[in-house]
Amino acid sequence: MSKQKYIGYAELKVLHFSLFSFLFSLFFFHFSLSTAQSLTLNQKGYLEKRGVNVMVYSNPFHAVFLDEKRSGIDVIHHGVMTITNGGVRLSDTPEQWDLVPEMKSRTVDKSTGGIDVKLSYKEYDFDSEIRVTPQAGGFIISVILPRPVPSALVGKAGFNLEFLPSAYWTHSYLADGKPFYFPRYASNDTQLQPLAEKVKQVNNLITSDLHNRQEFPVARPLAQANTFVMAPDDPLRMVTIRSDSPISLYDGRLLAQNGWFVARALLPAGKMGKVLEWYVEPHAMQDWVREPVVGFSQVGYLPSQHKEAIIELDPYDTHHPSSLDVYQVQADGTTQRILSAPLKEWGDYTRYHYAKADFSSITQTGIYYLQYGSQKTNSFPIAPNVYEKVWHPSLDVWFPVQMDHMAVKEGYRVWHAAPHLDDVVQAPNKTPHFDNFEQGDSLWSPFKPFDFIPGFEAGGWFDAGDFDIETGSHCSTILAMCTTWETFRPERDETMVDQQNRFVNIHFPDGKPDLLQQIEHGVLPIVAQIEQIGHACRGVNHATLYQYNRLDEPSTITDNRHLTGDERWLFTYHDHGLDVQAASALSATARVLRDFNPELSARCLKAAEKIWSDFEKEGQAYNRCLQAAWQLYLTTGKNSYIKDMESALMQSFQGNNPRRALSNLTLALQVSPKMSKKFLKNLRPYVEEYKKQLNQMLEANPYGVNVYGTGWGSNGSIISQGINCYWANKFFPDIVTRDDILRSANFIFGCHPFSNLSFVMGVGVKPKNVAYGNNRADFSFIAGGVVPGLLLLQPDYIENKDDWPFFWGQNECTIAQNASYLLFGNILSQMKE
Ligand SMILES: [Ca+2]
Ligand SMILES: [Ca+2]
Ligand SMILES: [Ca+2]
């Protein structure tokens, strides 16, 4: 059934209207824009003019997570990425798991400034080519087909370009001159189409819950026209699109809450060569200069610590002020300028210019703010106790909300009822699944596919913004929590955890340390894996994509009754790396819970020792299991576990890659009290080498940390850097200093590029407002979550959106990263002066 059949009277009227406007727009196109400045191809391989950057497949679609909405043709418009996904797509409003084209080639023509990409859908043997060429003040997008659209894709293959809802939803648009506004919430019409018409999604999965109906919903257009002017009311966001074939505008949020506004035109049937041409012109403000970002810690500073603001400047901001003023806010509400700190130019990094201002000389306890030019920051404290409570929301709120199999209440709110009470069944042999889960060819399990496996109806945390149980991240979470407990013994009790009644009450002390209650809860699915299957398993995930993609209250994802067919699957894929991690986590738990829960402690130790004896039988290399050996030694006191530890560690430092060679340095420092007398002395040159690496980072970028990630932000590695510095400082305070540890804290709490918001939800004067938790569709957050942070859009744009929670690589809080933050927060909270 073709799509045209569904076009109603309203759309026909729009089409009719657009014929007139087409003639008008041809005229307008040729005479109105010739004075606008043109885009030119820059050294970095994208099209540029002041205020507008056009990336053409600098970022290809992602092979695993598919449509990340930062691929294809992307536009950075006055400093904000607002347009993405320019490409040949197979549906009106593509979703994350819809097929994406593979990029076969990308050619840059330096003479025309044009960029040409060849795309291919191998599932349909469908090739296309997209050419982007600067023209007038904008650019022409041409779609060229070497062969006609395959019959299966006629009426489906089209050219799409997507607009960020949060950048447009307070604005209007014109469709062939007719006025409309962008809706704040999706409420346009949908219609059903026969399921046989649906273009397949990845691995033949399906994102919609069809309830056995043989139809699926599609969005109907908001408007159709030959000329769209988006946000003519705002010079920062105004974009004009013209084509002589009709363009439809859709609201992708109708089918998926993370959808965008999609401008789209179908490719004609039976035609080859140039089949479609759009002219796109993002309006450019000729004198536009991006506001400086004044980076500082939203948590504040200890009186004696190094204090530095890092200012991010637009390259056109050539007359920026040369000093930063620090004001103190007095008890009577008046303010007093305490210091005018001179700016020290740092230089260029990514696409901006950076300068620093040192205000370490201010040591008096008080409330301060920074003034840079006309920009006044929010206030922040300088005081001996600024770090004391930074980890509390993570333990009090974030981890309790992540608890699977429990009802979780906070004050008047129930975060969720007890979910997944019908866990679990054996996953079938299936490759691949989604979320990077797969069972592979074998089962490595005593159970048959879809058999019920007992022991998994309690414990565990939701991995992140999704609701699966990841074994690997559980093990790192548990180990970090055990390290936190043994190093700092935080007996904080703000949460009731009643395992028997599956009930958690936040801000309701029950006399038991919350951290031990979390460790106890998190280890249950791990110990169950060893007991039931005999080894650590990949994890537990949903059976269907339309269960997995839920972004709300999880207790209704399954019916909580056994063997009704909607249960989660235990993926029993056997990976020795996971066994090693499980042996570490289980033996640490056995030790930490020895008095708190002797029965569970004994089960954990038995499971850890079983894994270890399997290693020995299989002849696993000792140097791959050092952390597990160390944890087993600490728990059992058996010297045999560490008899080769010293030489294995020294050997591991001999690698060619200096950074990788030091990956065991923290473990080496931790074990050093139990090694020979000379061992710590032998570590000194490696700690000096580590310090050299820290100094090199300060030369590589203004912040001295691993600023951004690709695919996933780098806050995890920045927090690890702080933790590593803690251990290095503990044993070699003359080499690694307290300010080295605090470098990571300053960054996480707001002294970073793009914005100066704290990356820890609810922590600091101005934390981020949105995160990718299970409440992301409410544009909200769960307090205590740490977001991944800054993501690179190739080649030079780093961002962390705070008006759009749906970029998981920027905003998704995960258990392993949060446990690492919990440890780091405890390190910080010991610093008081
Ligand atoms: Ca997951
Ligand atoms: Ca408690
Ligand atoms: Ca069930």
PDB file of N, CA, C and O and ligand atoms in Angstrom, residues 435 463 466 468 470 548, ligand 1:
ATOM      1  N   ASP A 435      21.903  -3.699  22.439  1.00  0.00           N
ATOM      2  CA  ASP A 435      22.642  -3.187  23.601  1.00  0.00           C
ATOM      3  C   ASP A 435      23.963  -3.956  23.776  1.00  0.00           C
ATOM      4  O   ASP A 435      24.430  -4.135  24.898  1.00  0.00           O
ATOM      5  N   ASP A 463      21.420  -1.067  34.830  1.00  0.00           N
ATOM      6  CA  ASP A 463      22.727  -0.702  34.286  1.00  0.00           C
ATOM      7  C   ASP A 463      22.927   0.812  34.208  1.00  0.00           C
ATOM      8  O   ASP A 463      23.965   1.346  34.582  1.00  0.00           O
ATOM      9  N   ASP A 466      18.932   2.361  30.918  1.00  0.00           N
ATOM     10  CA  ASP A 466      18.169   1.158  30.562  1.00  0.00           C
ATOM     11  C   ASP A 466      18.062   0.247  31.784  1.00  0.00           C
ATOM     12  O   ASP A 466      18.602   0.539  32.839  1.00  0.00           O
ATOM     13  N   ASP A 468      18.771  -3.248  32.128  1.00  0.00           N
ATOM     14  CA  ASP A 468      19.420  -4.556  32.102  1.00  0.00           C
ATOM     15  C   ASP A 468      20.431  -4.664  33.232  1.00  0.00           C
ATOM     16  O   ASP A 468      20.785  -3.677  33.867  1.00  0.00           O
ATOM     17  N   GLU A 470      24.170  -5.668  33.825  1.00  0.00           N
ATOM     18  CA  GLU A 470      25.464  -5.881  33.159  1.00  0.00           C
ATOM     19  C   GLU A 470      26.438  -6.461  34.176  1.00  0.00           C
ATOM     20  O   GLU A 470      26.761  -5.804  35.166  1.00  0.00           O
ATOM     21  N   TYR A 548      13.007  -3.313  25.878  1.00  0.00           N
ATOM     22  CA  TYR A 548      14.288  -2.672  26.192  1.00  0.00           C
ATOM     23  C   TYR A 548      14.217  -1.145  26.078  1.00  0.00           C
ATOM     24  O   TYR A 548      14.841  -0.439  26.851  1.00  0.00           O
TER      25      TYR A 548
HETATM   26 CA    CA B   1      22.669  -1.652  29.127  1.00  0.00          CA
END
